[in-house]
Amino acid sequence: TGEAFYLTEGVLRLIHRAITEEPVYPHFGPAHSFLKRDAKPLPQGRIVRISTTLLATSARVPKDYRLRLRLTGADSASFARYPADGEAPTWHVYRGPTRPSSLTVPMAPYVSDSQPVSAP
């Protein structure tokens, strides 16, 4: 319940989920090459680990507020549908002790507005 506020976004087509050890620019979090040779279709019926990064942002989140991560299966304003036709794929996000999910949020201590701070 309550209001939701947009903080940031990230984009990852899951065929480009492979993580590279040699990012082409300084990167915080997993880096993806997006090269054709690294592209792999998702195997049907198998559980795979997906790691991605959201665009850097800064926000002061008050005590007792919650963060929400919204996952979407398409962005028609930015990308063509994949696969182009047929039934839309179904995917599942697992959670719990046997198949845990996680969201890592880098944090820096709050300092007054007059003092800049860098994330660790």
N, CA, C and O atoms as a DFTB+ gen file, in Angstrom:
480 C
 N C O
     1  1       0.841      -1.187       0.000
     2  2       0.000       0.000       0.000
     3  2       0.881       1.244       0.000
     4  3       2.083       1.164       0.253
     5  1       0.282       2.376      -0.281
     6  2       1.042       3.614      -0.307
     7  2       1.446       3.992      -1.712
     8  3       1.022       3.375      -2.689
     9  1       2.268       5.009      -1.797
    10  2       2.725       5.523      -3.086
    11  2       4.045       4.893      -3.487
    12  3       4.856       4.548      -2.628
    13  1       4.267       4.741      -4.777
    14  2       5.544       4.242      -5.297
    15  2       6.230       5.382      -6.036
    16  3       5.579       6.158      -6.735
    17  1       7.543       5.481      -5.880
    18  2       8.331       6.510      -6.547
    19  2       9.404       5.846      -7.394
    20  3      10.108       4.951      -6.927
    21  1       9.525       6.283      -8.622
    22  2      10.534       5.756      -9.543
    23  2      11.903       6.289      -9.136
    24  3      12.075       7.498      -8.983
    25  1      12.884       5.391      -8.958
    26  2      14.238       5.816      -8.618
    27  2      15.221       5.604      -9.760
    28  3      16.013       6.497     -10.063
    29  1      15.185       4.448     -10.395
    30  2      16.151       4.156     -11.453
    31  2      15.656       2.977     -12.273
    32  3      14.579       2.440     -12.016
    33  1      16.439       2.582     -13.252
    34  2      16.082       1.436     -14.082
    35  2      17.344       0.745     -14.568
    36  3      18.449       1.276     -14.455
    37  1      17.160      -0.424     -15.097
    38  2      18.226      -1.181     -15.724
    39  2      17.618      -1.957     -16.874
    40  3      16.413      -2.204     -16.898
    41  1      18.443      -2.338     -17.815
    42  2      17.954      -3.067     -18.985
    43  2      18.884      -4.243     -19.236
    44  3      20.105      -4.086     -19.265
    45  1      18.302      -5.414     -19.415
    46  2      19.091      -6.587     -19.787
    47  2      18.204      -7.541     -20.560
    48  3      17.234      -8.075     -20.022
    49  1      18.536      -7.754     -21.817
    50  2      17.883      -8.832     -22.566
    51  2      18.570     -10.113     -22.130
    52  3      19.796     -10.214     -22.172
    53  1      17.790     -11.079     -21.717
    54  2      18.370     -12.254     -21.074
    55  2      19.251     -13.099     -21.979
    56  3      20.009     -13.930     -21.479
    57  1      19.178     -12.917     -23.293
    58  2      20.146     -13.623     -24.149
    59  2      21.553     -13.063     -23.915
    60  3      22.538     -13.707     -24.274
    61  1      21.655     -11.880     -23.325
    62  2      22.949     -11.244     -23.039
    63  2      23.296     -11.309     -21.554
    64  3      23.950     -10.404     -21.034
    65  1      22.869     -12.362     -20.869
    66  2      23.079     -12.471     -19.430
    67  2      24.500     -12.868     -19.040
    68  3      24.870     -12.724     -17.875
    69  1      25.308     -13.364     -19.981
    70  2      26.676     -13.772     -19.659
    71  2      27.454     -12.577     -19.107
    72  3      27.365     -11.467     -19.633
    73  1      28.207     -12.820     -18.051
    74  2      28.978     -11.755     -17.410
    75  2      30.407     -11.798     -17.934
    76  3      31.014     -12.865     -18.029
    77  1      30.937     -10.622     -18.273
    78  2      32.305     -10.532     -18.771
    79  2      33.236     -10.075     -17.653
    80  3      32.848      -9.283     -16.794
    81  1      34.443     -10.571     -17.673
    82  2      35.459     -10.150     -16.704
    83  2      36.232      -8.940     -17.222
    84  3      37.070      -8.390     -16.508
    85  1      35.956      -8.520     -18.466
    86  2      36.678      -7.405     -19.079
    87  2      35.700      -6.341     -19.572
    88  3      35.497      -6.213     -20.780
    89  1      35.086      -5.572     -18.660
    90  2      34.148      -4.540     -19.116
    91  2      34.868      -3.480     -19.942
    92  3      36.046      -3.200     -19.721
    93  1      34.151      -2.899     -20.889
    94  2      34.765      -1.904     -21.777
    95  2      34.807      -0.520     -21.139
    96  3      35.425       0.387     -21.695
    97  1      34.173      -0.338     -20.000
    98  2      34.193       0.933     -19.280
    99  2      34.073       0.635     -17.786
   100  3      33.630      -0.452     -17.416
   101  1      34.456       1.573     -16.921
   102  2      34.345       1.318     -15.479
   103  2      32.916       0.938     -15.123
   104  3      31.960       1.572     -15.568
   105  1      32.788      -0.101     -14.318
   106  2      31.462      -0.662     -14.080
   107  2      31.331      -1.088     -12.629
   108  3      32.255      -1.677     -12.068
   109  1      30.205      -0.799     -12.026
   110  2      29.898      -1.276     -10.683
   111  2      28.858      -2.369     -10.827
   112  3      27.790      -2.140     -11.395
   113  1      29.156      -3.539     -10.325
   114  2      28.239      -4.658     -10.477
   115  2      28.610      -5.480     -11.689
   116  3      29.642      -5.237     -12.315
   117  1      27.777      -6.456     -12.030
   118  2      28.089      -7.331     -13.161
   119  2      28.090      -6.561     -14.480
   120  3      27.242      -5.698     -14.707
   121  1      29.048      -6.882     -15.341
   122  2      29.143      -6.247     -16.660
   123  2      28.838      -7.291     -17.729
   124  3      29.249      -8.445     -17.613
   125  1      28.134      -6.888     -18.746
   126  2      27.754      -7.775     -19.841
   127  2      28.397      -7.266     -21.125
   128  3      28.462      -6.057     -21.348
   129  1      28.874      -8.179     -21.973
   130  2      29.559      -7.764     -23.201
   131  2      28.584      -7.339     -24.291
   132  3      28.905      -6.467     -25.097
   133  1      27.404      -7.940     -24.328
   134  2      26.409      -7.715     -25.378
   135  2      26.933      -8.110     -26.764
   136  3      26.384      -7.685     -27.781
   137  1      27.983      -8.915     -26.800
   138  2      28.531      -9.384     -28.072
   139  2      27.733     -10.585     -28.570
   140  3      27.250     -11.398     -27.782
   141  1      27.607     -10.680     -29.886
   142  2      26.855     -11.776     -30.494
   143  2      27.406     -13.133     -30.057
   144  3      26.643     -14.068     -29.812
   145  1      28.722     -13.236     -29.959
   146  2      29.333     -14.526     -29.596
   147  2      29.000     -14.945     -28.163
   148  3      29.081     -16.127     -27.829
   149  1      28.625     -13.980     -27.312
   150  2      28.287     -14.291     -25.924
   151  2      26.790     -14.506     -25.705
   152  3      26.380     -14.909     -24.617
   153  1      25.977     -14.247     -26.714
   154  2      24.519     -14.368     -26.585
   155  2      24.124     -15.843     -26.505
   156  3      24.623     -16.676     -27.261
   157  1      23.218     -16.148     -25.573
   158  2      22.729     -17.522     -25.408
   159  2      21.240     -17.479     -25.102
   160  3      20.814     -16.738     -24.217
   161  1      20.442     -18.263     -25.821
   162  2      19.015     -18.338     -25.474
   163  2      18.854     -18.933     -24.073
   164  3      19.696     -19.710     -23.623
   165  1      17.792     -18.570     -23.403
   166  2      17.505     -19.175     -22.100
   167  2      17.060     -20.616     -22.301
   168  3      16.198     -20.878     -23.140
   169  1      17.623     -21.551     -21.557
   170  2      17.181     -22.937     -21.684
   171  2      15.799     -23.107     -21.053
   172  3      15.572     -22.677     -19.922
   173  1      14.888     -23.727     -21.776
   174  2      13.531     -23.939     -21.260
   175  2      13.546     -24.944     -20.122
   176  3      14.237     -25.961     -20.181
   177  1      12.774     -24.643     -19.083
   178  2      12.612     -25.580     -17.984
   179  2      13.780     -25.659     -17.025
   180  3      13.771     -26.499     -16.125
   181  1      14.792     -24.808     -17.185
   182  2      15.952     -24.832     -16.282
   183  2      16.004     -23.542     -15.481
   184  3      15.608     -22.483     -15.968
   185  1      16.486     -23.633     -14.270
   186  2      16.675     -22.459     -13.431
   187  2      18.057     -21.895     -13.729
   188  3      19.052     -22.619     -13.686
   189  1      18.117     -20.609     -14.029
   190  2      19.401     -19.955     -14.295
   191  2      19.525     -18.722     -13.409
   192  3      18.529     -18.103     -13.034
   193  1      20.748     -18.384     -13.089
   194  2      21.017     -17.186     -12.288
   195  2      21.161     -15.995     -13.224
   196  3      21.858     -16.073     -14.236
   197  1      20.504     -14.899     -12.884
   198  2      20.573     -13.673     -13.668
   199  2      21.125     -12.575     -12.769
   200  3      20.617     -12.357     -11.669
   201  1      22.159     -11.885     -13.230
   202  2      22.718     -10.751     -12.493
   203  2      22.752      -9.559     -13.423
   204  3      23.174      -9.674     -14.574
   205  1      22.313      -8.426     -12.935
   206  2      22.314      -7.211     -13.743
   207  2      22.563      -6.012     -12.842
   208  3      22.640      -6.149     -11.622
   209  1      22.686      -4.853     -13.438
   210  2      22.956      -3.620     -12.715
   211  2      21.902      -2.588     -13.065
   212  3      21.441      -2.523     -14.204
   213  1      21.528      -1.795     -12.101
   214  2      20.641      -0.666     -12.351
   215  2      21.495       0.581     -12.564
   216  3      22.638       0.641     -12.112
   217  1      20.940       1.563     -13.246
   218  2      21.662       2.814     -13.451
   219  2      21.903       3.489     -12.103
   220  3      21.046       3.456     -11.220
   221  1      23.073       4.098     -11.956
   222  2      23.423       4.745     -10.691
   223  2      22.452       5.876     -10.375
   224  3      22.023       6.617     -11.260
   225  1      22.126       5.987      -9.127
   226  2      21.245       7.061      -8.670
   227  2      21.574       7.364      -7.218
   228  3      22.376       6.668      -6.594
   229  1      20.969       8.376      -6.700
   230  2      21.136       8.713      -5.297
   231  2      19.771       9.083      -4.737
   232  3      19.047       9.884      -5.327
   233  1      19.429       8.506      -3.616
   234  2      18.146       8.814      -2.987
   235  2      18.268       8.577      -1.490
   236  3      18.930       7.635      -1.054
   237  1      17.643       9.415      -0.726
   238  2      17.562       9.196       0.718
   239  2      16.234       8.502       0.972
   240  3      15.168       9.062       0.715
   241  1      16.308       7.293       1.474
   242  2      15.103       6.502       1.736
   243  2      14.828       6.571       3.237
   244  3      15.611       6.053       4.033
   245  1      13.729       7.203       3.627
   246  2      13.439       7.349       5.058
   247  2      13.255       6.001       5.758
   248  3      12.898       4.999       5.137
   249  1      13.503       6.007       7.041
   250  2      13.317       4.822       7.878
   251  2      11.887       4.302       7.695
   252  3      10.942       5.082       7.573
   253  1      11.747       3.004       7.680
   254  2      10.466       2.300       7.537
   255  2       9.887       2.349       6.129
   256  3       8.804       1.809       5.904
   257  1      10.569       2.977       5.173
   258  2      10.147       2.895       3.778
   259  2      10.651       1.571       3.228
   260  3      11.553       0.962       3.803
   261  1      10.082       1.128       2.132
   262  2      10.496      -0.122       1.504
   263  2      10.919       0.142       0.070
   264  3      10.433       1.074      -0.569
   265  1      11.827      -0.683      -0.429
   266  2      12.220      -0.633      -1.836
   267  2      11.473      -1.724      -2.582
   268  3      11.286      -2.825      -2.064
   269  1      11.053      -1.417      -3.786
   270  2      10.362      -2.400      -4.621
   271  2      11.135      -2.523      -5.925
   272  3      11.519      -1.520      -6.527
   273  1      11.357      -3.737      -6.348
   274  2      11.990      -4.007      -7.637
   275  2      10.915      -4.526      -8.571
   276  3      10.265      -5.530      -8.282
   277  1      10.729      -3.847      -9.684
   278  2       9.727      -4.276     -10.671
   279  2      10.468      -4.886     -11.859
   280  3      11.361      -4.267     -12.437
   281  1      10.087      -6.093     -12.205
   282  2      10.652      -6.780     -13.365
   283  2       9.607      -6.800     -14.465
   284  3       8.438      -7.093     -14.215
   285  1      10.025      -6.492     -15.673
   286  2       9.106      -6.552     -16.806
   287  2       9.718      -7.427     -17.887
   288  3      10.938      -7.568     -17.968
   289  1       8.885      -7.997     -18.698
   290  2       9.354      -8.905     -19.732
   291  2       9.558      -8.252     -21.083
   292  3       9.972      -8.916     -22.033
   293  1       9.272      -6.949     -21.186
   294  2       9.411      -6.279     -22.480
   295  2       9.466      -4.772     -22.278
   296  3       9.039      -4.250     -21.248
   297  1       9.995      -4.093     -23.269
   298  2      10.023      -2.630     -23.304
   299  2       9.844      -2.227     -24.756
   300  3      10.813      -1.966     -25.469
   301  1       8.596      -2.181     -25.178
   302  2       8.311      -1.966     -26.602
   303  2       8.806      -0.621     -27.107
   304  3       9.011      -0.462     -28.311
   305  1       9.004       0.349     -26.227
   306  2       9.511       1.652     -26.667
   307  2      11.002       1.592     -27.005
   308  3      11.511       2.458     -27.717
   309  1      11.704       0.572     -26.498
   310  2      13.152       0.493     -26.709
   311  2      13.609      -0.694     -27.544
   312  3      14.616      -0.600     -28.246
   313  1      12.883      -1.814     -27.479
   314  2      13.343      -3.035     -28.127
   315  2      12.204      -3.728     -28.860
   316  3      11.044      -3.652     -28.456
   317  1      12.559      -4.398     -29.934
   318  2      11.589      -5.258     -30.616
   319  2      11.318      -6.465     -29.720
   320  3      12.168      -6.844     -28.915
   321  1      10.162      -7.054     -29.856
   322  2       9.810      -8.230     -29.060
   323  2      10.697      -9.408     -29.448
   324  3      11.026      -9.596     -30.620
   325  1      11.079     -10.199     -28.444
   326  2      11.900     -11.384     -28.683
   327  2      11.313     -12.532     -27.874
   328  3      11.285     -12.440     -26.647
   329  1      10.855     -13.583     -28.483
   330  2      10.773     -13.824     -29.922
   331  2       9.729     -12.916     -30.567
   332  3       8.792     -12.461     -29.911
   333  1       9.905     -12.663     -31.846
   334  2       9.073     -11.692     -32.567
   335  2       7.608     -12.095     -32.640
   336  3       6.735     -11.229     -32.675
   337  1       7.325     -13.388     -32.664
   338  2       5.927     -13.817     -32.746
   339  2       5.710     -15.021     -31.830
   340  3       6.644     -15.511     -31.194
   341  1       4.490     -15.478     -31.778
   342  2       4.177     -16.618     -30.920
   343  2       3.811     -16.169     -29.519
   344  3       3.657     -14.980     -29.237
   345  1       3.678     -17.148     -28.663
   346  2       3.275     -16.884     -27.296
   347  2       4.398     -16.213     -26.510
   348  3       5.571     -16.548     -26.676
   349  1       4.032     -15.276     -25.666
   350  2       5.034     -14.610     -24.823
   351  2       5.622     -15.624     -23.840
   352  3       4.894     -16.463     -23.310
   353  1       6.920     -15.553     -23.596
   354  2       7.537     -16.483     -22.650
   355  2       7.017     -16.265     -21.229
   356  3       6.588     -15.167     -20.874
   357  1       7.061     -17.306     -20.439
   358  2       6.723     -17.228     -19.021
   359  2       8.003     -17.434     -18.237
   360  3       8.781     -18.336     -18.549
   361  1       8.233     -16.618     -17.229
   362  2       9.401     -16.810     -16.384
   363  2       9.000     -16.683     -14.931
   364  3       7.974     -16.086     -14.605
   365  1       9.818     -17.248     -14.060
   366  2       9.524     -17.302     -12.632
   367  2      10.711     -16.744     -11.859
   368  3      11.862     -16.962     -12.239
   369  1      10.437     -16.035     -10.790
   370  2      11.477     -15.591      -9.864
   371  2      11.308     -16.435      -8.608
   372  3      10.283     -16.362      -7.930
   373  1      12.315     -17.227      -8.311
   374  2      12.247     -18.105      -7.149
   375  2      12.724     -17.362      -5.908
   376  3      13.538     -16.442      -5.989
   377  1      12.202     -17.779      -4.764
   378  2      12.621     -17.204      -3.495
   379  2      12.454     -18.257      -2.411
   380  3      11.682     -19.204      -2.561
   381  1      13.169     -18.086      -1.345
   382  2      13.092     -19.033      -0.244
   383  2      14.440     -19.677       0.008
   384  3      15.397     -19.418      -0.722
   385  1      14.529     -20.514       1.034
   386  2      15.822     -21.072       1.430
   387  2      16.463     -21.999       0.396
   388  3      17.690     -22.079       0.337
   389  1      15.679     -22.696      -0.414
   390  2      16.282     -23.621      -1.380
   391  2      16.610     -22.951      -2.710
   392  3      17.485     -23.421      -3.436
   393  1      15.924     -21.867      -3.036
   394  2      16.176     -21.132      -4.284
   395  2      16.086     -19.634      -3.997
   396  3      15.138     -18.976      -4.425
   397  1      17.071     -19.090      -3.271
   398  2      16.968     -17.702      -2.843
   399  2      17.185     -16.699      -3.978
   400  3      17.892     -16.974      -4.948
   401  1      16.568     -15.547      -3.832
   402  2      16.794     -14.398      -4.698
   403  2      17.358     -13.291      -3.827
   404  3      17.163     -13.291      -2.611
   405  1      18.059     -12.345      -4.445
   406  2      18.578     -11.237      -3.649
   407  2      18.646      -9.970      -4.487
   408  3      18.697     -10.016      -5.716
   409  1      18.645      -8.860      -3.805
   410  2      18.829      -7.547      -4.404
   411  2      19.885      -6.856      -3.562
   412  3      19.680      -6.646      -2.367
   413  1      21.015      -6.497      -4.166
   414  2      22.092      -5.822      -3.454
   415  2      21.989      -4.334      -3.724
   416  3      21.996      -3.906      -4.878
   417  1      21.895      -3.549      -2.672
   418  2      21.767      -2.097      -2.799
   419  2      22.972      -1.453      -2.114
   420  3      23.052      -1.449      -0.886
   421  1      23.923      -0.903      -2.905
   422  2      25.063      -0.212      -2.283
   423  2      24.566       1.023      -1.535
   424  3      23.718       1.759      -2.038
   425  1      25.090       1.245      -0.347
   426  2      24.628       2.380       0.445
   427  2      25.815       3.160       0.986
   428  3      26.890       2.608       1.217
   429  1      25.599       4.449       1.181
   430  2      26.582       5.326       1.801
   431  2      25.887       6.020       2.964
   432  3      24.673       6.220       2.926
   433  1      26.632       6.388       3.988
   434  2      25.993       7.067       5.114
   435  2      25.437       8.422       4.691
   436  3      25.987       9.080       3.808
   437  1      24.352       8.829       5.321
   438  2      23.762      10.130       5.020
   439  2      24.615      11.232       5.628
   440  3      25.002      11.166       6.795
   441  1      24.903      12.246       4.820
   442  2      25.599      13.442       5.283
   443  2      24.754      14.625       4.819
   444  3      23.954      14.486       3.895
   445  1      24.918      15.757       5.435
   446  2      24.099      16.907       5.046
   447  2      24.257      17.205       3.559
   448  3      25.244      16.806       2.942
   449  1      23.287      17.904       2.993
   450  2      23.271      18.205       1.559
   451  2      24.506      18.960       1.086
   452  3      24.813      18.944      -0.106
   453  1      25.216      19.619       1.988
   454  2      26.367      20.421       1.569
   455  2      27.639      19.602       1.415
   456  3      28.640      20.118       0.918
   457  1      27.625      18.345       1.828
   458  2      28.827      17.515       1.757
   459  2      28.606      16.337       0.815
   460  3      27.802      15.456       1.117
   461  1      29.309      16.303      -0.326
   462  2      29.146      15.161      -1.238
   463  2      29.719      13.891      -0.613
   464  3      30.627      13.947       0.216
   465  1      29.183      12.766      -1.017
   466  2      29.651      11.485      -0.509
   467  2      29.713      10.502      -1.666
   468  3      28.908      10.582      -2.594
   469  1      30.658       9.578      -1.619
   470  2      30.783       8.553      -2.653
   471  2      30.363       7.216      -2.076
   472  3      30.621       6.924      -0.909
   473  1      29.715       6.408      -2.898
   474  2      29.332       5.059      -2.470
   475  2      30.581       4.219      -2.295
   476  3      31.564       4.424      -3.006
   477  1      30.562       3.272      -1.359
   478  2      31.745       2.420      -1.142
   479  2      32.061       1.561      -2.343
   480  3      33.022       0.792      -2.316
